[in-house]
Short mmCIF file of C-alpha atoms in Angstrom, two decimals:
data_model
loop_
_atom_site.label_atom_id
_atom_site.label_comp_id
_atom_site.label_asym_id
_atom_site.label_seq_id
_atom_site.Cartn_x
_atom_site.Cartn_y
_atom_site.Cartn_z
CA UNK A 1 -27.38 -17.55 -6.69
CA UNK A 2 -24.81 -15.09 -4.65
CA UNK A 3 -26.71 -12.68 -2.26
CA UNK A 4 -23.74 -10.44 -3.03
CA UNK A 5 -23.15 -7.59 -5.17
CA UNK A 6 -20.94 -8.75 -7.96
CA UNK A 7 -18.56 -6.09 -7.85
CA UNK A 8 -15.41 -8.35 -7.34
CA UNK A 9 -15.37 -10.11 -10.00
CA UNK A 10 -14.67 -13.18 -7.73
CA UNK A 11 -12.98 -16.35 -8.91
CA UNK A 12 -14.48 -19.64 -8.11
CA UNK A 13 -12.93 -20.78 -5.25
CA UNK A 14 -12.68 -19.89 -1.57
CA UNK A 15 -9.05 -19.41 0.33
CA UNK A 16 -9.84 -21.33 3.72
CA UNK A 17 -6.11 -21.33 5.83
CA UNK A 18 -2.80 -20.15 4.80
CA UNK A 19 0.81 -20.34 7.07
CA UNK A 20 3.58 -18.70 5.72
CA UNK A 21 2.98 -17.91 2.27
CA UNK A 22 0.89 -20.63 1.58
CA UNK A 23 -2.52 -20.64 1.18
CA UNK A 24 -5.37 -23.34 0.48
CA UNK A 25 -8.22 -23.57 -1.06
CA UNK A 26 -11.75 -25.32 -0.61
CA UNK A 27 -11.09 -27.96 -3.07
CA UNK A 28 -7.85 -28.95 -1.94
CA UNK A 29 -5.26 -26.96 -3.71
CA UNK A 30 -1.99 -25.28 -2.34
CA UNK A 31 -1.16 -22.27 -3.84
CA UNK A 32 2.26 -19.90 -3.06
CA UNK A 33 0.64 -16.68 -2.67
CA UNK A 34 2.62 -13.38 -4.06
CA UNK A 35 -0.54 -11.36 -3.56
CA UNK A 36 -0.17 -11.13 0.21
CA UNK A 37 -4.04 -10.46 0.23
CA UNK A 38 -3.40 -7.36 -1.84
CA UNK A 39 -0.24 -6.31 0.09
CA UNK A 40 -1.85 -6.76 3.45
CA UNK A 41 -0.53 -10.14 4.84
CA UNK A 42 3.53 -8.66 5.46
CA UNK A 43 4.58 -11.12 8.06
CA UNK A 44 2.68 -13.96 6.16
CA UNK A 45 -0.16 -16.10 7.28
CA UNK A 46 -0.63 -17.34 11.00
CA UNK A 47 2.65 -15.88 12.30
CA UNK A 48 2.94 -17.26 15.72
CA UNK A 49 3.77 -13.98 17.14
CA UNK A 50 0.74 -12.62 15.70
CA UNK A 51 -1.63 -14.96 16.71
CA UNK A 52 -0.69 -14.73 20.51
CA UNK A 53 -0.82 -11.46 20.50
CA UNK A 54 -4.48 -11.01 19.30
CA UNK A 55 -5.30 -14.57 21.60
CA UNK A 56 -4.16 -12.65 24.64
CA UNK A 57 -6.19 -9.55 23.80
CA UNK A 58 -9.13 -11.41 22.55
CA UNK A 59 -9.51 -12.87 26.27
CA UNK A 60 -9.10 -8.88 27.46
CA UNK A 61 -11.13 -6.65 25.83
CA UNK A 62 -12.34 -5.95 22.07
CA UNK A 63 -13.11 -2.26 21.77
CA UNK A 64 -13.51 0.75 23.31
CA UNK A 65 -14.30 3.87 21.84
CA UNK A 66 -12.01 7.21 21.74
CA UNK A 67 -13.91 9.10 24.99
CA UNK A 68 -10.88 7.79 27.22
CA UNK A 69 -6.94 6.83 27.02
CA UNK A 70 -5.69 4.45 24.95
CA UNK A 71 -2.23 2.98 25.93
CA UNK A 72 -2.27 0.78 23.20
CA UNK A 73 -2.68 3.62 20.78
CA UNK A 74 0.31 5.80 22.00
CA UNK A 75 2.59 2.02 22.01
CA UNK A 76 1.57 2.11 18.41
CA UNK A 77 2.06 5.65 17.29
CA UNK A 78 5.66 5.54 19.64
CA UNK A 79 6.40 2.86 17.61
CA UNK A 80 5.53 4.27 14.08
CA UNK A 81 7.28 7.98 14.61
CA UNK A 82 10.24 7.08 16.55
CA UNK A 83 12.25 10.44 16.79
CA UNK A 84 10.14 12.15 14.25
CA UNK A 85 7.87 15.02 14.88
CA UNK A 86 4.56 13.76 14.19
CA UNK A 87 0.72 12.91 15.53
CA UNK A 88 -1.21 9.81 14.90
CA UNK A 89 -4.83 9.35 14.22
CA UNK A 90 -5.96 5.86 13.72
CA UNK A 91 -8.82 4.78 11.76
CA UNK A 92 -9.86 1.62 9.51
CA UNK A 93 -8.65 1.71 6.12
CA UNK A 94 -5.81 2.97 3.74
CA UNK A 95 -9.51 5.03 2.35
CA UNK A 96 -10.10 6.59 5.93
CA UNK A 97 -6.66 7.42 6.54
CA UNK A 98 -6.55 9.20 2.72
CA UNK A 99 -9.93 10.97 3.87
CA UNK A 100 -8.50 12.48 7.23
CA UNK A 101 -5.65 13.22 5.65
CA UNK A 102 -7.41 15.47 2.46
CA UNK A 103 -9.21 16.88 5.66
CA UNK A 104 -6.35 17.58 7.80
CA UNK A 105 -4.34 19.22 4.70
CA UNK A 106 -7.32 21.69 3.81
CA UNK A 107 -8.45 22.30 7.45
CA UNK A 108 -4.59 23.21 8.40
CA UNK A 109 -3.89 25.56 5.30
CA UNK A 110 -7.42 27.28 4.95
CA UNK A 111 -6.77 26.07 1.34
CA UNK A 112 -9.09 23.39 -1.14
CA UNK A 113 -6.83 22.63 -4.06
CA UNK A 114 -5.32 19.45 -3.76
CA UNK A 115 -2.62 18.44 -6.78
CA UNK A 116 -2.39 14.26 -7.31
CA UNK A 117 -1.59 12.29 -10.20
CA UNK A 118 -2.36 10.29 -13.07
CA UNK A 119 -2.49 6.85 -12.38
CA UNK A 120 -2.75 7.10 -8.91
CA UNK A 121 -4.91 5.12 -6.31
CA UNK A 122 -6.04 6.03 -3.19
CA UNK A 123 -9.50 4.95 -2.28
CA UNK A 124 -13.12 4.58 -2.76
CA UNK A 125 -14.39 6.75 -0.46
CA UNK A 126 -15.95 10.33 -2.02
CA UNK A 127 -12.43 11.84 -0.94
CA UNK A 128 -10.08 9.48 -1.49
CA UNK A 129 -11.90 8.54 -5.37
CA UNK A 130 -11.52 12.38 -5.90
CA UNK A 131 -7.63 11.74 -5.11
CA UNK A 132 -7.63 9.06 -7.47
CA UNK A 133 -5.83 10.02 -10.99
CA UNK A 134 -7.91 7.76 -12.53
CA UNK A 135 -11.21 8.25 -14.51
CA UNK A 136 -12.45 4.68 -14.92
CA UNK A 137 -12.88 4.54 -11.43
CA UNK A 138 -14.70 7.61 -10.82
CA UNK A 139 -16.77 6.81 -13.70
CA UNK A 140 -20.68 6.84 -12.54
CA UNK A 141 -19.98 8.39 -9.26
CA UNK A 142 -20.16 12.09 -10.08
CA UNK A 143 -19.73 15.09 -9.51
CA UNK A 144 -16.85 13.95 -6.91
CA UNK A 145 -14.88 16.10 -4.15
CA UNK A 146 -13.82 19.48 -6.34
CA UNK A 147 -10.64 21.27 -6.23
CA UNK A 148 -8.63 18.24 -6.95
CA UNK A 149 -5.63 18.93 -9.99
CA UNK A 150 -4.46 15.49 -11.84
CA UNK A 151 -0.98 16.06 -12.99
CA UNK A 152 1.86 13.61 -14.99
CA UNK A 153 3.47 11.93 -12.39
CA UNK A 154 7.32 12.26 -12.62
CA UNK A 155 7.43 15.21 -14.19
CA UNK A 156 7.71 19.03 -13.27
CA UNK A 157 6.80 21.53 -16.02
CA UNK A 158 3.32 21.55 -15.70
CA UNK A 159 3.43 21.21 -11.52
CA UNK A 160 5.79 24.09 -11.05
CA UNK A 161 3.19 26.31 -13.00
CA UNK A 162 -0.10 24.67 -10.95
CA UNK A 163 1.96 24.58 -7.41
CA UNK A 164 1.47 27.95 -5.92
CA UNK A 165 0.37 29.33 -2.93
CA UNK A 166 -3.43 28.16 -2.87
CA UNK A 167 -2.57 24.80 -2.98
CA UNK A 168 -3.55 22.85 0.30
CA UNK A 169 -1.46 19.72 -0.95
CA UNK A 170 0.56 17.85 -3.17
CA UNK A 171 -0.73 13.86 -2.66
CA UNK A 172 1.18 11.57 -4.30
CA UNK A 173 2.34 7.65 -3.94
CA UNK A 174 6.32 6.96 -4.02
CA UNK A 175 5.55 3.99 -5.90
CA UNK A 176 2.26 3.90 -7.70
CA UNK A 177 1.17 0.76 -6.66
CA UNK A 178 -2.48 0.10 -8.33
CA UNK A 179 -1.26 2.31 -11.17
CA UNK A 180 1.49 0.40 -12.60
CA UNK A 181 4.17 -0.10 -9.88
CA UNK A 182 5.76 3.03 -11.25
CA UNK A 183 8.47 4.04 -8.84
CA UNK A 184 8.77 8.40 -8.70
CA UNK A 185 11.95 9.43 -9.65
CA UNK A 186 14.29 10.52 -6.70
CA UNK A 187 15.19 13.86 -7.87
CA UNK A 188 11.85 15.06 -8.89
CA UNK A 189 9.99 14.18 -6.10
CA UNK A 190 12.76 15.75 -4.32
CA UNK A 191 12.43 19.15 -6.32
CA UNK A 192 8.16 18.42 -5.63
CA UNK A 193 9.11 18.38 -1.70
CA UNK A 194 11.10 21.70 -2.26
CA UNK A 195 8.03 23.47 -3.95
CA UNK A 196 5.74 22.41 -1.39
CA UNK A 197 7.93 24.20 0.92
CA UNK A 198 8.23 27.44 -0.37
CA UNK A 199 4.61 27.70 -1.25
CA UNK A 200 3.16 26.39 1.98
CA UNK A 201 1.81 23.82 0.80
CA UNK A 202 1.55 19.95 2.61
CA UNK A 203 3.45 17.01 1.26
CA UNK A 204 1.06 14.01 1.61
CA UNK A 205 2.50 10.75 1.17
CA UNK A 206 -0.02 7.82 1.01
CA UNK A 207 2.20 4.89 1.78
CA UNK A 208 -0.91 2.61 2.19
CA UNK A 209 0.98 -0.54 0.07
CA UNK A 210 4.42 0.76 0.01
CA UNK A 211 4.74 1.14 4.14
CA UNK A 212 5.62 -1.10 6.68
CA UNK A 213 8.38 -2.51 5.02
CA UNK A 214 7.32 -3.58 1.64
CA UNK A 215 10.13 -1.77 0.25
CA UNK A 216 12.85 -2.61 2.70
CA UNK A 217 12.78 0.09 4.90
CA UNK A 218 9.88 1.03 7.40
CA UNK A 219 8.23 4.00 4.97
CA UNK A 220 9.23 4.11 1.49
CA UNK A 221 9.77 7.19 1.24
CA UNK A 222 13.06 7.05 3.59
CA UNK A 223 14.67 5.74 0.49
CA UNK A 224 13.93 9.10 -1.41
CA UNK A 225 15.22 11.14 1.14
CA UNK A 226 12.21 13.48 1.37
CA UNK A 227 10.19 13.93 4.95
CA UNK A 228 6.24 14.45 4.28
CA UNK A 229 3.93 16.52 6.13
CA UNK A 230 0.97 13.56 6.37
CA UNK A 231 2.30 10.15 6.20
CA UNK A 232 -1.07 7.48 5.35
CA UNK A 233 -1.01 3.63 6.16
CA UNK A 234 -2.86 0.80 6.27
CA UNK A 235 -2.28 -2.74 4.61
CA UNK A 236 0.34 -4.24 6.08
CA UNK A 237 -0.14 -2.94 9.38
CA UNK A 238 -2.43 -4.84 10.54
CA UNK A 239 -1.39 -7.81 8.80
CA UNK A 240 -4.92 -8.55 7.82
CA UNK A 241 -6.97 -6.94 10.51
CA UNK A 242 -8.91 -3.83 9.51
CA UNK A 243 -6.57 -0.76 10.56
CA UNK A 244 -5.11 2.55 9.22
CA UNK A 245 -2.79 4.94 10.54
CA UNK A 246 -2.08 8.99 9.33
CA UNK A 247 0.89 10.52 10.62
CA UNK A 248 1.12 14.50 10.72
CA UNK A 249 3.37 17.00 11.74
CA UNK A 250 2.71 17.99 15.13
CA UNK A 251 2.28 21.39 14.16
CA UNK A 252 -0.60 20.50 12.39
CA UNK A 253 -2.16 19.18 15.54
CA UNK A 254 -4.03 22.37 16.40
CA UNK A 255 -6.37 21.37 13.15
CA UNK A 256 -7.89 18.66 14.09
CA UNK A 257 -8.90 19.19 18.05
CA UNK A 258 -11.45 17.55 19.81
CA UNK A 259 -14.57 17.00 17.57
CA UNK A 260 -13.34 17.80 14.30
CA UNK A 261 -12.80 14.30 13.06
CA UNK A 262 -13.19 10.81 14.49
CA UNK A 263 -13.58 6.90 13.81
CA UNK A 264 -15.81 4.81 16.24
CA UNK A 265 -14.09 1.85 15.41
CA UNK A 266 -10.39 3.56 14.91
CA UNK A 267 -7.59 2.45 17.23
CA UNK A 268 -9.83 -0.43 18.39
CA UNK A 269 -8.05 -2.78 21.01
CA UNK A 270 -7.54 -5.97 18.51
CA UNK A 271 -6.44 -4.19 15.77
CA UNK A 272 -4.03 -2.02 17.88
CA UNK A 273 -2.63 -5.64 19.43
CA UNK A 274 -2.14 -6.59 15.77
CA UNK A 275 -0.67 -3.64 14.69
CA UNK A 276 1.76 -3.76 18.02
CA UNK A 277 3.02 -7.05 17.10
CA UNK A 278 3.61 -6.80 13.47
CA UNK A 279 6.06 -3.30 14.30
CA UNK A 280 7.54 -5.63 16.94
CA UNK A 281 8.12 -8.02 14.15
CA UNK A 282 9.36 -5.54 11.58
CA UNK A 283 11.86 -4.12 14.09
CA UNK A 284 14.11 -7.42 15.34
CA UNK A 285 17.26 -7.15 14.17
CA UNK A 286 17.98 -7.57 10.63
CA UNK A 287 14.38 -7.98 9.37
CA UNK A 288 14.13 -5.53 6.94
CA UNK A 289 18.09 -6.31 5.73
CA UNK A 290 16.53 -9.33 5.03
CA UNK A 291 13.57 -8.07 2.94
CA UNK A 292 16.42 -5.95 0.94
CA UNK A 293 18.21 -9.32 0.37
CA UNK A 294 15.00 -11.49 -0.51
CA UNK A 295 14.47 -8.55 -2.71
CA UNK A 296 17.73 -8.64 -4.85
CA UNK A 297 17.18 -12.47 -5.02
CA UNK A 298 13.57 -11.61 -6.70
CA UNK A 299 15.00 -9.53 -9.28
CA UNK A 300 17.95 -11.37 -9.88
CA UNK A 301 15.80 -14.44 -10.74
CA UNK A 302 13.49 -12.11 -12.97
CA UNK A 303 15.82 -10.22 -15.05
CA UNK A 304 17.42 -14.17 -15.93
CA UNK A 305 14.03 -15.08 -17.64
CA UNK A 306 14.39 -14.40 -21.37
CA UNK A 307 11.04 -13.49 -22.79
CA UNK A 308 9.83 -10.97 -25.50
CA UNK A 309 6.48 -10.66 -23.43
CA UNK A 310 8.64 -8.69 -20.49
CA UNK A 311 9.24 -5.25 -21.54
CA UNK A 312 10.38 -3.66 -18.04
CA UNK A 313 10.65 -5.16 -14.46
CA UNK A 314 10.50 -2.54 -11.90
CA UNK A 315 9.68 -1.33 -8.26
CA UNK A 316 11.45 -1.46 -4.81
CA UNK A 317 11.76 -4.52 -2.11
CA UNK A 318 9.35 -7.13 -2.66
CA UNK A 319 6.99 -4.60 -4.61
CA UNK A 320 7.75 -6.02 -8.14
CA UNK A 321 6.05 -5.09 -11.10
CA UNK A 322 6.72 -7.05 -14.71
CA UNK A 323 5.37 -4.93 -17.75
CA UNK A 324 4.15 -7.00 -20.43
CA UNK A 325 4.02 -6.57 -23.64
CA UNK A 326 0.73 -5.28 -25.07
CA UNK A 327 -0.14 -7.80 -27.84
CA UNK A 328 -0.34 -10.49 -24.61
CA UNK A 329 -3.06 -10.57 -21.73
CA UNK A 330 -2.12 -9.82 -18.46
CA UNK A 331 -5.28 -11.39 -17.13
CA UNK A 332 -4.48 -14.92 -19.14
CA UNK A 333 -0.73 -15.01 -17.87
CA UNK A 334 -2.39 -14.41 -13.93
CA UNK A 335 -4.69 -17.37 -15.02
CA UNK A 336 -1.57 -19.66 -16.25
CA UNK A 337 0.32 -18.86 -13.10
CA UNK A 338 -3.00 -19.82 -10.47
CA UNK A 339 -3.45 -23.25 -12.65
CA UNK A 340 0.51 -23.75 -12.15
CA UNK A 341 0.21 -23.21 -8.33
CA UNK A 342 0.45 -19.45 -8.08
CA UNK A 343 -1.30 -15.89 -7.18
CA UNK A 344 -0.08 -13.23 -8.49
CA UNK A 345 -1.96 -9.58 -9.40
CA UNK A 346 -2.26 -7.16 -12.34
CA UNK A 347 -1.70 -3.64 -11.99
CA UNK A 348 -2.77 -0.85 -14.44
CA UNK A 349 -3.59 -2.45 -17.82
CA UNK A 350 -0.29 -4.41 -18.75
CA UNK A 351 1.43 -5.08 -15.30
CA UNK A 352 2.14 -8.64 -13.44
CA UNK A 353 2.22 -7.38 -9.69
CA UNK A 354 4.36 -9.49 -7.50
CA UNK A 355 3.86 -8.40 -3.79
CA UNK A 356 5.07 -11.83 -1.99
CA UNK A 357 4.98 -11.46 2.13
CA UNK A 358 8.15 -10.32 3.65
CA UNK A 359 8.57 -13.54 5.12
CA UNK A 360 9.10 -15.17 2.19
CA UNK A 361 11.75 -17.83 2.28
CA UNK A 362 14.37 -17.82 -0.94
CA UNK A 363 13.29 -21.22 -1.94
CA UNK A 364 9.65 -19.82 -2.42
CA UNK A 365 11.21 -17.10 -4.36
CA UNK A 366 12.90 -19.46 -6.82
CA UNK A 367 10.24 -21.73 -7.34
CA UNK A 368 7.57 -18.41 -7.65
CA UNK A 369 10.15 -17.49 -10.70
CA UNK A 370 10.54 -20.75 -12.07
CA UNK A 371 6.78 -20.99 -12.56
CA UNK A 372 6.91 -17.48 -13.87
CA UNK A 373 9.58 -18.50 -16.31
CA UNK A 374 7.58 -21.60 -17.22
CA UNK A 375 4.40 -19.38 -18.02
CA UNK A 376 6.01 -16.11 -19.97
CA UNK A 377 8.71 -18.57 -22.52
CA UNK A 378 6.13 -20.75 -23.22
CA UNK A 379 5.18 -20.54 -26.92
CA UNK A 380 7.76 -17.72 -27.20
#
């Protein structure tokens, strides 16, 4: 008998090593993976690069907490803002970087309400579940964080009567990832931005699984032409070690001064190493072109599958939802795939998630959709 809560819902097998995006398991079995660890493993499993990078600062030193200079830290934060005009605070999880950022927003305004959406995810912690647009999840865990305003995402009648001027924040995912894989649409989160403005109030963007480069550009939310107040991260940029990132405008810096918020464990020296290399990664030359190329391979291969079970394939870069119709189970087609040879996820009730690493190759890609094809036609 497990000496572990059972809430995972585990299956029965144990992932030992992976390399690329392959993965195997204790009995033997080679899967491709197009869960990336939930979006996590970006630059796949065991990239060289990687590796060395957390060997040679394994040998140097493992942590050391905030009380002095962190040269690591400021590579890291150089390397996520670029010419922008922000701060970084790092931390542990997409959850911590969601919690300093609800603080940050409310602390900086003098403000509590906090408009999100339906359907979005952004944690488990008390703050980030009080983000969180959906009820199931809260469910048990009351009363949670007040002040928070659940709106329908992608559109504006309701949100240009509950945006005003004692909102702290508008929170919101460009692409709700655990939701759906429901991309925003470009001119209303455009218009959103634009409210936010004139009322005062922050733009937070939690870009926890669309960032570093999921979508084919750095942030996701470059492609929407809109420039956030609090950026969140996580995921991906640590390529599987324990790290988060949130980004705010410098002018928000006075907010959050010494003693006001803090990680013991945030910016550590291994997972800023990891985090160093994977941006090192993401900027040679014509990764992310390629990401934008491996993604209009995936969709290509997709939208070819004929199959009355598909109703929609959407998303950005390799962030690829496939909604199925409701008379089939999502969870049974998942199943299929894993006893073909292949991970996939489910997102909301009637999504196939595909989040494949960036590394992918093409020939992975075409034999991921070939198995995909095999599953959803058969019996058609």
């Amino acid at each position: 008998m497990s000496k572990l809560f059972n809430n995972y819902g585990r299956q029965a097998f144990e992932i030992i090593s992976g390399q690329g995006s392959v993965v195997k398991d204790d009995q033997g079995r080679e899967f491709l993976d197009f869960t990336s660890g939930i979006g996590v493993m970006n630059v796949g499993y065991g990239h060289p690069q990687l590796v060395a990078a957390l060997q040679q600062q394994n040998e140097i030193l493992w942590h050391m907490p905030n009380l002095y200079q962190s040269q690591l830290q400021e590579t890291v934060a150089e390397k996520l803002i670029g010419k922008q005009d922000y701060l970084a605070f790092f931390c542990n999880s997409g959850a911590e970087a969601n919690e300093a950022a609800i603080k940050l927003a409310r602390k900086a305004t003098g403000r509590s309400k906090i408009i999100t959406f339906i359907d979005s995810f952004h944690g488990r912690t008390y703050g980030a579940l009080s983000a969180t647009g959906q009820a199931s999840i809260q469910e048990g865990f009351g009363p949670i964080v007040p002040d928070f305003i659940y709106l329908p995402y992608n559109q504006m009648g309701e949100l240009e009567k509950v945006l005003d001027d004692n909102t702290a924040a508008v929170m919101l995912e460009v692409i709700q990832g655990e939701g759906g894989v429901l991309p925003a649409d470009e001119a209303w989160l455009q218009q959103l931005a634009v409210l936010c403005q004139k009322n005062n109030s922050l733009l937070i963007v939690d870009e926890v699984q669309t960032g570093m480069g999921r979508t084919g550009s750095l942030f996701a939310f470059e492609q929407f032409h809109i420039e956030p107040d609090i950026i969140t991260l996580a995921k991906g940029l640590g390529n599987g070690i324990p790290v988060g990132a949130m980004l705010g405008k410098s002018k928000l810096g006075a907010a959050f001064g010494p003693g006001s918020h803090g990680s013991t464990f945030g910016g550590n020296k291994l997972a800023m190493a990891a985090a160093n290399a994977v941006l090192d990664i993401m900027q040679e030359k014509n990764f992310l072109t390629a990401v934008q190329q491996k993604s209009a391979l995936l969709f290509n291969e997709l939208q070819k599958i004929e199959s009355d079970k598909i109703v929609e394939i959407r998303g950005k870069g390799l962030m690829v939802g496939l909604v199925i119709a409701d008379e089939f189970s999502v969870k049974e087609i998942i199943q299929e795939l894993q006893e073909q040879g292949l991970l996939t996820l489910r997102a909301g009730q009637n999504v196939l998630r595909l989040l494949p690493s960036l590394t992918v190759t093409e020939a992975e890609i075409k034999q991921a959709t070939g198995l995909i094809q095999n599953v959803l036609t058969k019996s058609n």
